[in-house]
């Protein structure tokens, strides 16, 4: 089993419900256990500002799937929940499931880069992640606490509703 962290995001079609459905779907993946989930957070959109606020969360899975098999499974969940890939860069989306970390692996393949390129400076990733893995150290040796210290808690709001 390897510990994997998944970033969840949505800003269309009942975002909180999208995340709840995705968490349930991930919990049902073969050879995989959902071991922790953060609170849901409302977050200001990164990218074009003329789109709704996002709801974000992070989940921890233990899995025996390979990274690409897990990626396939997550993309299937995105599609099953109605995701349509649009051309607009950084536009709104019904559901994003990103592999943030896969144990301490560093993966650089055309379909998959891990750690996720943009996780290091995104409050809507780092703060939910810290909720479920405060002591985490990234594959390059940087502690999560160091990334948090450099990433202000701005545009982010922890929601009372539980995932
Ligand atoms: N902005 C926020 N706040 N949350 C996201 O999950 C998110 N995802 C994206 C882009 C469009 C970059 N902006 C986001 O893919």
Short mmCIF file of N, CA and C and ligand atoms in Angstrom, two decimals:
data_model
loop_
_atom_site.label_atom_id
_atom_site.label_comp_id
_atom_site.label_asym_id
_atom_site.label_seq_id
_atom_site.Cartn_x
_atom_site.Cartn_y
_atom_site.Cartn_z
N UNK A 1 0.84 -1.21 0.00
CA UNK A 1 0.00 0.00 0.00
C UNK A 1 0.87 1.25 0.00
N UNK A 2 0.47 2.20 -0.78
CA UNK A 2 1.18 3.48 -0.78
C UNK A 2 0.20 4.60 -0.45
N UNK A 3 0.70 5.58 0.29
CA UNK A 3 -0.14 6.72 0.67
C UNK A 3 -0.12 7.78 -0.43
N UNK A 4 -1.31 8.18 -0.83
CA UNK A 4 -1.47 9.13 -1.93
C UNK A 4 -2.36 10.28 -1.45
N UNK A 5 -2.04 11.48 -1.88
CA UNK A 5 -2.89 12.63 -1.56
C UNK A 5 -3.51 13.17 -2.85
N UNK A 6 -4.82 13.39 -2.79
CA UNK A 6 -5.59 13.84 -3.94
C UNK A 6 -6.18 15.22 -3.64
N UNK A 7 -5.99 16.15 -4.56
CA UNK A 7 -6.65 17.45 -4.46
C UNK A 7 -7.96 17.41 -5.22
N UNK A 8 -9.03 17.89 -4.58
CA UNK A 8 -10.35 17.93 -5.20
C UNK A 8 -10.77 19.39 -5.38
N UNK A 9 -11.36 19.70 -6.53
CA UNK A 9 -11.85 21.05 -6.76
C UNK A 9 -13.03 21.05 -7.69
N UNK A 10 -13.95 22.00 -7.46
CA UNK A 10 -15.12 22.15 -8.32
C UNK A 10 -15.66 23.57 -8.17
N UNK A 11 -16.14 24.14 -9.27
CA UNK A 11 -16.87 25.40 -9.14
C UNK A 11 -18.10 25.47 -10.03
N UNK A 12 -18.62 24.30 -10.39
CA UNK A 12 -19.84 24.25 -11.20
C UNK A 12 -20.75 23.14 -10.67
N UNK A 13 -22.05 23.29 -10.90
CA UNK A 13 -23.00 22.20 -10.66
C UNK A 13 -22.92 21.65 -9.24
N UNK A 14 -23.20 22.51 -8.25
CA UNK A 14 -23.20 22.11 -6.83
C UNK A 14 -21.85 21.57 -6.38
N UNK A 15 -20.86 22.47 -6.28
CA UNK A 15 -19.48 22.04 -6.00
C UNK A 15 -19.33 21.15 -4.77
N UNK A 16 -19.97 21.51 -3.66
CA UNK A 16 -19.79 20.68 -2.45
C UNK A 16 -20.30 19.26 -2.71
N UNK A 17 -21.42 19.17 -3.41
CA UNK A 17 -21.97 17.85 -3.72
C UNK A 17 -21.05 17.09 -4.67
N UNK A 18 -20.45 17.78 -5.61
CA UNK A 18 -19.47 17.14 -6.50
C UNK A 18 -18.34 16.50 -5.68
N UNK A 19 -17.87 17.24 -4.68
CA UNK A 19 -16.75 16.72 -3.88
C UNK A 19 -17.20 15.53 -3.03
N UNK A 20 -18.40 15.62 -2.48
CA UNK A 20 -18.89 14.49 -1.68
C UNK A 20 -19.03 13.23 -2.55
N UNK A 21 -19.57 13.41 -3.74
CA UNK A 21 -19.71 12.25 -4.64
C UNK A 21 -18.35 11.68 -5.02
N UNK A 22 -17.41 12.57 -5.26
CA UNK A 22 -16.07 12.11 -5.65
C UNK A 22 -15.40 11.35 -4.51
N UNK A 23 -15.59 11.83 -3.28
CA UNK A 23 -15.00 11.14 -2.13
C UNK A 23 -15.60 9.75 -2.00
N UNK A 24 -16.91 9.64 -2.20
CA UNK A 24 -17.55 8.33 -2.12
C UNK A 24 -17.04 7.42 -3.24
N UNK A 25 -16.86 7.98 -4.43
CA UNK A 25 -16.37 7.17 -5.55
C UNK A 25 -14.93 6.71 -5.29
N UNK A 26 -14.11 7.58 -4.74
CA UNK A 26 -12.72 7.19 -4.45
C UNK A 26 -12.67 6.12 -3.37
N UNK A 27 -13.58 6.23 -2.39
CA UNK A 27 -13.64 5.22 -1.33
C UNK A 27 -13.99 3.85 -1.89
N UNK A 28 -14.65 3.83 -3.05
CA UNK A 28 -15.06 2.57 -3.64
C UNK A 28 -14.10 2.02 -4.68
N UNK A 29 -12.96 2.67 -4.88
CA UNK A 29 -12.02 2.18 -5.89
C UNK A 29 -11.40 0.85 -5.44
N UNK A 30 -11.11 -0.03 -6.40
CA UNK A 30 -10.49 -1.31 -6.05
C UNK A 30 -9.09 -1.11 -5.47
N UNK A 31 -8.73 -1.98 -4.55
CA UNK A 31 -7.37 -1.99 -3.98
C UNK A 31 -7.00 -0.65 -3.36
N UNK A 32 -8.00 0.03 -2.86
CA UNK A 32 -7.80 1.41 -2.38
C UNK A 32 -8.68 1.66 -1.16
N UNK A 33 -8.11 2.38 -0.19
CA UNK A 33 -8.91 2.82 0.95
C UNK A 33 -8.81 4.33 1.09
N UNK A 34 -9.94 4.94 1.38
CA UNK A 34 -9.96 6.36 1.73
C UNK A 34 -9.61 6.44 3.21
N UNK A 35 -8.48 7.06 3.55
CA UNK A 35 -8.05 7.06 4.95
C UNK A 35 -8.27 8.38 5.65
N UNK A 36 -8.40 9.47 4.92
CA UNK A 36 -8.68 10.76 5.56
C UNK A 36 -9.21 11.73 4.53
N UNK A 37 -10.01 12.68 5.01
CA UNK A 37 -10.47 13.75 4.14
C UNK A 37 -10.50 15.05 4.93
N UNK A 38 -10.10 16.12 4.28
CA UNK A 38 -10.10 17.43 4.94
C UNK A 38 -11.52 17.98 4.99
N UNK A 39 -11.68 19.09 5.66
CA UNK A 39 -12.90 19.88 5.51
C UNK A 39 -13.00 20.37 4.08
N UNK A 40 -14.18 20.86 3.75
CA UNK A 40 -14.36 21.56 2.48
C UNK A 40 -14.00 23.03 2.69
N UNK A 41 -13.39 23.62 1.68
CA UNK A 41 -12.99 25.03 1.73
C UNK A 41 -13.57 25.74 0.52
N UNK A 42 -14.14 26.93 0.73
CA UNK A 42 -14.45 27.81 -0.39
C UNK A 42 -13.20 28.60 -0.72
N UNK A 43 -12.93 28.80 -2.01
CA UNK A 43 -11.70 29.51 -2.38
C UNK A 43 -11.95 30.41 -3.59
N UNK A 44 -11.27 31.55 -3.58
CA UNK A 44 -11.34 32.44 -4.73
C UNK A 44 -10.69 31.77 -5.92
N UNK A 45 -11.25 31.96 -7.12
CA UNK A 45 -10.66 31.30 -8.29
C UNK A 45 -9.26 31.82 -8.58
N UNK A 46 -8.39 30.87 -8.83
CA UNK A 46 -7.10 31.21 -9.40
C UNK A 46 -7.28 31.11 -10.91
N UNK A 47 -6.85 32.12 -11.63
CA UNK A 47 -7.12 32.14 -13.06
C UNK A 47 -8.13 33.23 -13.35
N UNK A 48 -8.86 33.11 -14.45
CA UNK A 48 -9.82 34.16 -14.81
C UNK A 48 -10.79 34.42 -13.66
N UNK A 49 -10.94 35.68 -13.23
CA UNK A 49 -11.77 35.98 -12.06
C UNK A 49 -13.27 35.92 -12.33
N UNK A 50 -13.67 35.87 -13.61
CA UNK A 50 -15.10 35.88 -13.94
C UNK A 50 -15.66 34.46 -13.93
N UNK A 51 -15.42 33.75 -12.82
CA UNK A 51 -15.97 32.40 -12.65
C UNK A 51 -16.33 32.24 -11.18
N UNK A 52 -17.23 31.29 -10.86
CA UNK A 52 -17.64 31.14 -9.47
C UNK A 52 -16.49 30.75 -8.57
N UNK A 53 -16.67 30.99 -7.26
CA UNK A 53 -15.69 30.49 -6.28
C UNK A 53 -15.66 28.97 -6.36
N UNK A 54 -14.53 28.42 -5.96
CA UNK A 54 -14.36 26.97 -5.94
C UNK A 54 -14.67 26.41 -4.56
N UNK A 55 -14.98 25.13 -4.54
CA UNK A 55 -14.89 24.36 -3.30
C UNK A 55 -13.73 23.39 -3.48
N UNK A 56 -12.83 23.37 -2.50
CA UNK A 56 -11.65 22.51 -2.55
C UNK A 56 -11.55 21.64 -1.30
N UNK A 57 -10.87 20.53 -1.44
CA UNK A 57 -10.58 19.64 -0.31
C UNK A 57 -9.40 18.77 -0.72
N UNK A 58 -8.85 18.06 0.26
CA UNK A 58 -7.78 17.09 -0.01
C UNK A 58 -8.15 15.79 0.68
N UNK A 59 -7.88 14.69 0.01
CA UNK A 59 -8.13 13.36 0.57
C UNK A 59 -6.83 12.55 0.58
N UNK A 60 -6.73 11.66 1.56
CA UNK A 60 -5.61 10.70 1.61
C UNK A 60 -6.16 9.33 1.28
N UNK A 61 -5.48 8.64 0.37
CA UNK A 61 -5.83 7.27 0.01
C UNK A 61 -4.64 6.37 0.28
N UNK A 62 -4.91 5.14 0.65
CA UNK A 62 -3.90 4.09 0.58
C UNK A 62 -4.28 3.21 -0.59
N UNK A 63 -3.34 2.96 -1.48
CA UNK A 63 -3.70 2.22 -2.69
C UNK A 63 -2.60 1.25 -3.11
N UNK A 64 -3.04 0.20 -3.77
CA UNK A 64 -2.12 -0.73 -4.42
C UNK A 64 -2.10 -0.48 -5.93
N UNK A 65 -2.90 0.47 -6.40
CA UNK A 65 -2.89 0.80 -7.84
C UNK A 65 -1.57 1.47 -8.21
N UNK A 66 -1.17 1.31 -9.45
CA UNK A 66 -0.02 2.07 -9.94
C UNK A 66 -0.46 3.51 -10.16
N UNK A 67 0.50 4.42 -10.25
CA UNK A 67 0.11 5.82 -10.48
C UNK A 67 -0.77 6.01 -11.72
N UNK A 68 -0.45 5.36 -12.82
CA UNK A 68 -1.26 5.57 -14.02
C UNK A 68 -2.63 4.89 -13.92
N UNK A 69 -2.69 3.77 -13.22
CA UNK A 69 -4.00 3.14 -13.01
C UNK A 69 -4.87 4.03 -12.12
N UNK A 70 -4.25 4.64 -11.12
CA UNK A 70 -5.01 5.57 -10.28
C UNK A 70 -5.45 6.78 -11.09
N UNK A 71 -4.57 7.30 -11.91
CA UNK A 71 -4.94 8.44 -12.77
C UNK A 71 -6.13 8.08 -13.66
N UNK A 72 -6.09 6.90 -14.27
CA UNK A 72 -7.22 6.45 -15.10
C UNK A 72 -8.51 6.43 -14.28
N UNK A 73 -8.42 5.88 -13.07
CA UNK A 73 -9.61 5.76 -12.22
C UNK A 73 -10.15 7.14 -11.86
N UNK A 74 -9.26 8.07 -11.55
CA UNK A 74 -9.71 9.42 -11.18
C UNK A 74 -10.33 10.13 -12.37
N UNK A 75 -9.74 9.95 -13.54
CA UNK A 75 -10.30 10.61 -14.73
C UNK A 75 -11.66 10.02 -15.08
N UNK A 76 -11.83 8.72 -14.78
CA UNK A 76 -13.14 8.11 -15.00
C UNK A 76 -14.18 8.74 -14.07
N UNK A 77 -13.79 8.98 -12.82
CA UNK A 77 -14.72 9.62 -11.87
C UNK A 77 -15.06 11.03 -12.37
N UNK A 78 -14.06 11.77 -12.83
CA UNK A 78 -14.32 13.12 -13.36
C UNK A 78 -15.34 13.06 -14.49
N UNK A 79 -15.16 12.11 -15.38
CA UNK A 79 -16.07 12.01 -16.53
C UNK A 79 -17.46 11.57 -16.11
N UNK A 80 -17.50 10.61 -15.17
CA UNK A 80 -18.81 10.13 -14.70
C UNK A 80 -19.59 11.25 -14.03
N UNK A 81 -18.89 12.22 -13.46
CA UNK A 81 -19.57 13.34 -12.82
C UNK A 81 -19.73 14.52 -13.78
N UNK A 82 -19.66 14.22 -15.06
CA UNK A 82 -20.09 15.20 -16.05
C UNK A 82 -19.04 16.20 -16.47
N UNK A 83 -17.78 15.90 -16.18
CA UNK A 83 -16.76 16.86 -16.58
C UNK A 83 -16.63 16.88 -18.10
N UNK A 84 -16.62 18.08 -18.64
CA UNK A 84 -16.35 18.27 -20.05
C UNK A 84 -15.05 19.06 -20.14
N UNK A 85 -14.10 18.53 -20.83
CA UNK A 85 -12.83 19.26 -20.97
C UNK A 85 -13.01 20.38 -21.97
N UNK A 86 -12.78 21.59 -21.53
CA UNK A 86 -12.94 22.76 -22.40
C UNK A 86 -11.58 23.31 -22.76
N UNK A 87 -11.59 24.16 -23.78
CA UNK A 87 -10.33 24.72 -24.24
C UNK A 87 -9.83 25.82 -23.33
N UNK A 88 -10.76 26.49 -22.66
CA UNK A 88 -10.33 27.66 -21.90
C UNK A 88 -9.34 27.27 -20.81
N UNK A 89 -8.20 27.90 -20.82
CA UNK A 89 -7.18 27.63 -19.80
C UNK A 89 -7.65 28.19 -18.47
N UNK A 90 -7.58 27.34 -17.44
CA UNK A 90 -7.91 27.75 -16.09
C UNK A 90 -9.36 28.24 -15.98
N UNK A 91 -10.24 27.67 -16.79
CA UNK A 91 -11.65 28.01 -16.72
C UNK A 91 -12.36 27.16 -15.68
N UNK A 92 -13.68 27.39 -15.52
CA UNK A 92 -14.45 26.66 -14.52
C UNK A 92 -14.56 25.18 -14.85
N UNK A 93 -14.75 24.36 -13.82
CA UNK A 93 -14.86 22.91 -14.02
C UNK A 93 -15.77 22.26 -12.99
N UNK A 94 -16.46 21.20 -13.43
CA UNK A 94 -17.35 20.48 -12.52
C UNK A 94 -16.56 19.66 -11.50
N UNK A 95 -15.41 19.13 -11.91
CA UNK A 95 -14.65 18.31 -10.96
C UNK A 95 -13.23 18.12 -11.47
N UNK A 96 -12.31 18.43 -10.58
CA UNK A 96 -10.88 18.21 -10.81
C UNK A 96 -10.38 17.28 -9.72
N UNK A 97 -9.75 16.20 -10.10
CA UNK A 97 -9.11 15.31 -9.13
C UNK A 97 -7.64 15.21 -9.51
N UNK A 98 -6.79 15.80 -8.70
CA UNK A 98 -5.36 15.85 -9.01
C UNK A 98 -4.58 14.99 -8.04
N UNK A 99 -3.70 14.16 -8.58
CA UNK A 99 -2.76 13.44 -7.71
C UNK A 99 -1.69 14.45 -7.29
N UNK A 100 -1.69 14.79 -6.00
CA UNK A 100 -0.72 15.77 -5.50
C UNK A 100 0.59 15.08 -5.19
N UNK A 101 0.49 13.98 -4.44
CA UNK A 101 1.66 13.23 -3.98
C UNK A 101 1.36 11.75 -4.08
N UNK A 102 2.35 10.96 -4.47
CA UNK A 102 2.20 9.50 -4.53
C UNK A 102 3.38 8.92 -3.76
N UNK A 103 3.14 8.59 -2.48
CA UNK A 103 4.21 8.21 -1.56
C UNK A 103 5.33 9.24 -1.71
N UNK A 104 6.57 8.79 -1.80
CA UNK A 104 7.62 9.80 -2.00
C UNK A 104 8.18 9.74 -3.41
N UNK A 105 7.31 9.35 -4.35
CA UNK A 105 7.76 9.22 -5.73
C UNK A 105 7.81 10.55 -6.44
N UNK A 106 8.73 10.65 -7.37
CA UNK A 106 8.75 11.78 -8.29
C UNK A 106 8.52 11.20 -9.68
N UNK A 107 7.43 11.61 -10.29
CA UNK A 107 6.99 11.03 -11.55
C UNK A 107 6.94 12.14 -12.59
N UNK A 108 7.56 11.88 -13.74
CA UNK A 108 7.53 12.88 -14.81
C UNK A 108 7.25 12.16 -16.12
N UNK A 109 5.98 11.95 -16.36
CA UNK A 109 5.54 11.30 -17.59
C UNK A 109 4.61 12.25 -18.31
N UNK A 110 4.39 12.00 -19.61
CA UNK A 110 3.53 12.94 -20.35
C UNK A 110 2.17 13.14 -19.70
N UNK A 111 1.59 12.06 -19.17
CA UNK A 111 0.24 12.19 -18.60
C UNK A 111 0.24 12.58 -17.13
N UNK A 112 1.37 12.49 -16.48
CA UNK A 112 1.33 12.61 -15.02
C UNK A 112 2.66 13.14 -14.47
N UNK A 113 2.55 14.27 -13.80
CA UNK A 113 3.69 14.81 -13.07
C UNK A 113 3.34 14.85 -11.58
N UNK A 114 4.19 14.23 -10.78
CA UNK A 114 3.99 14.18 -9.33
C UNK A 114 5.35 14.46 -8.68
N UNK A 115 5.42 15.29 -7.64
CA UNK A 115 4.35 16.09 -7.06
C UNK A 115 3.70 17.01 -8.10
N UNK A 116 2.43 17.31 -7.86
CA UNK A 116 1.69 18.19 -8.75
C UNK A 116 2.41 19.55 -8.85
N UNK A 117 2.63 19.98 -10.09
CA UNK A 117 3.45 21.17 -10.32
C UNK A 117 3.10 22.38 -9.48
N UNK A 118 1.82 22.61 -9.28
CA UNK A 118 1.40 23.89 -8.73
C UNK A 118 1.03 23.82 -7.25
N UNK A 119 1.23 22.65 -6.65
CA UNK A 119 0.72 22.51 -5.28
C UNK A 119 1.49 23.36 -4.27
N UNK A 120 2.74 23.70 -4.56
CA UNK A 120 3.62 24.26 -3.55
C UNK A 120 3.22 25.65 -3.11
N UNK A 121 2.43 26.34 -3.91
CA UNK A 121 2.11 27.73 -3.60
C UNK A 121 0.61 27.99 -3.60
N UNK A 122 -0.20 26.94 -3.57
CA UNK A 122 -1.64 27.15 -3.63
C UNK A 122 -2.27 26.93 -2.25
N UNK A 123 -2.82 28.01 -1.71
CA UNK A 123 -3.43 27.91 -0.38
C UNK A 123 -4.54 26.88 -0.37
N UNK A 124 -5.30 26.77 -1.46
CA UNK A 124 -6.46 25.86 -1.47
C UNK A 124 -6.02 24.40 -1.54
N UNK A 125 -4.73 24.15 -1.75
CA UNK A 125 -4.17 22.79 -1.65
C UNK A 125 -3.48 22.61 -0.30
N UNK A 126 -2.62 23.56 0.06
CA UNK A 126 -1.74 23.36 1.22
C UNK A 126 -2.50 23.34 2.55
N UNK A 127 -3.50 24.21 2.71
CA UNK A 127 -4.18 24.26 4.01
C UNK A 127 -5.07 23.03 4.25
N UNK A 128 -5.84 22.59 3.24
CA UNK A 128 -6.57 21.32 3.44
C UNK A 128 -5.61 20.14 3.66
N UNK A 129 -4.51 20.12 2.94
CA UNK A 129 -3.53 19.05 3.11
C UNK A 129 -2.98 19.04 4.54
N UNK A 130 -2.69 20.23 5.06
CA UNK A 130 -2.14 20.32 6.42
C UNK A 130 -3.13 19.82 7.46
N UNK A 131 -4.42 19.96 7.15
CA UNK A 131 -5.42 19.48 8.10
C UNK A 131 -5.31 17.98 8.32
N UNK A 132 -4.96 17.24 7.28
CA UNK A 132 -4.93 15.78 7.40
C UNK A 132 -3.51 15.22 7.44
N UNK A 133 -2.49 16.05 7.22
CA UNK A 133 -1.11 15.54 7.18
C UNK A 133 -0.14 16.63 7.58
N UNK A 134 -0.31 17.15 8.80
CA UNK A 134 0.49 18.32 9.24
C UNK A 134 1.99 18.04 9.20
N UNK A 135 2.37 16.79 9.42
CA UNK A 135 3.81 16.47 9.54
C UNK A 135 4.44 16.08 8.21
N UNK A 136 3.70 16.24 7.13
CA UNK A 136 4.16 15.75 5.84
C UNK A 136 5.47 16.41 5.40
N UNK A 137 6.31 15.60 4.76
CA UNK A 137 7.54 16.11 4.13
C UNK A 137 7.48 15.73 2.65
N UNK A 138 7.73 16.68 1.79
CA UNK A 138 7.66 16.41 0.36
C UNK A 138 8.87 15.61 -0.11
N UNK A 139 8.77 14.99 -1.30
CA UNK A 139 9.87 14.14 -1.77
C UNK A 139 11.21 14.88 -1.87
N UNK A 140 11.14 16.19 -2.06
CA UNK A 140 12.40 16.95 -2.15
C UNK A 140 12.93 17.35 -0.77
N UNK A 141 12.28 16.87 0.29
CA UNK A 141 12.77 17.12 1.64
C UNK A 141 12.17 18.32 2.32
N UNK A 142 11.38 19.11 1.58
CA UNK A 142 10.77 20.28 2.21
C UNK A 142 9.58 19.89 3.06
N UNK A 143 9.55 20.32 4.31
CA UNK A 143 8.36 20.05 5.12
C UNK A 143 7.19 20.90 4.66
N UNK A 144 5.99 20.33 4.76
CA UNK A 144 4.77 21.07 4.42
C UNK A 144 4.70 22.37 5.22
N UNK A 145 5.14 22.32 6.48
CA UNK A 145 5.07 23.52 7.32
C UNK A 145 5.83 24.68 6.71
N UNK A 146 6.91 24.37 6.01
CA UNK A 146 7.70 25.44 5.37
C UNK A 146 6.93 26.06 4.21
N UNK A 147 6.27 25.21 3.41
CA UNK A 147 5.47 25.74 2.30
C UNK A 147 4.32 26.60 2.83
N UNK A 148 3.72 26.15 3.93
CA UNK A 148 2.61 26.91 4.51
C UNK A 148 3.07 28.28 4.98
N UNK A 149 4.25 28.32 5.56
CA UNK A 149 4.76 29.59 6.10
C UNK A 149 4.95 30.61 4.98
N UNK A 150 5.13 30.11 3.75
CA UNK A 150 5.34 31.01 2.61
C UNK A 150 4.07 31.21 1.80
N UNK A 151 2.95 30.71 2.28
CA UNK A 151 1.71 30.76 1.51
C UNK A 151 0.61 31.34 2.39
N UNK A 152 0.31 32.63 2.23
CA UNK A 152 -0.69 33.25 3.11
C UNK A 152 -2.06 32.59 2.97
N UNK A 153 -2.76 32.59 4.09
CA UNK A 153 -4.13 32.07 4.12
C UNK A 153 -5.04 33.18 3.61
N UNK A 154 -5.15 33.26 2.29
CA UNK A 154 -5.89 34.36 1.65
C UNK A 154 -6.88 33.77 0.66
N UNK A 155 -8.08 34.34 0.63
CA UNK A 155 -9.09 33.92 -0.34
C UNK A 155 -9.64 32.54 -0.05
N UNK A 156 -9.48 32.10 1.19
CA UNK A 156 -9.84 30.74 1.56
C UNK A 156 -10.73 30.78 2.79
N UNK A 157 -11.72 29.89 2.83
CA UNK A 157 -12.69 29.92 3.92
C UNK A 157 -13.10 28.48 4.20
N UNK A 158 -12.80 28.01 5.40
CA UNK A 158 -13.18 26.66 5.76
C UNK A 158 -14.69 26.61 5.98
N UNK A 159 -15.34 25.68 5.32
CA UNK A 159 -16.79 25.60 5.39
C UNK A 159 -17.21 24.72 6.57
N UNK A 160 -18.32 25.11 7.17
CA UNK A 160 -18.79 24.36 8.33
C UNK A 160 -19.33 22.99 7.91
N UNK A 161 -19.89 22.94 6.72
CA UNK A 161 -20.48 21.67 6.26
C UNK A 161 -19.41 20.61 6.11
N UNK A 162 -19.70 19.43 6.60
CA UNK A 162 -18.72 18.35 6.50
C UNK A 162 -18.81 17.68 5.14
N UNK A 163 -17.66 17.23 4.69
CA UNK A 163 -17.65 16.45 3.45
C UNK A 163 -18.22 15.13 3.75
N1 LIG B 1 -8.90 27.97 -8.32
C1 LIG B 1 -9.31 27.52 -7.12
N2 LIG B 1 -9.57 28.40 -6.14
N3 LIG B 1 -9.46 26.19 -6.86
C2 LIG B 1 -9.22 25.26 -7.83
O1 LIG B 1 -9.37 24.04 -7.57
C3 LIG B 1 -8.77 25.69 -9.08
N4 LIG B 1 -8.48 24.81 -10.08
C4 LIG B 1 -8.03 25.20 -11.26
C5 LIG B 1 -7.81 26.65 -11.59
C6 LIG B 1 -8.64 26.98 -12.81
C7 LIG B 1 -6.34 26.88 -11.85
N5 LIG B 1 -8.21 27.54 -10.50
C8 LIG B 1 -8.62 27.07 -9.30
O2 LIG B 1 -7.71 24.32 -12.16
#
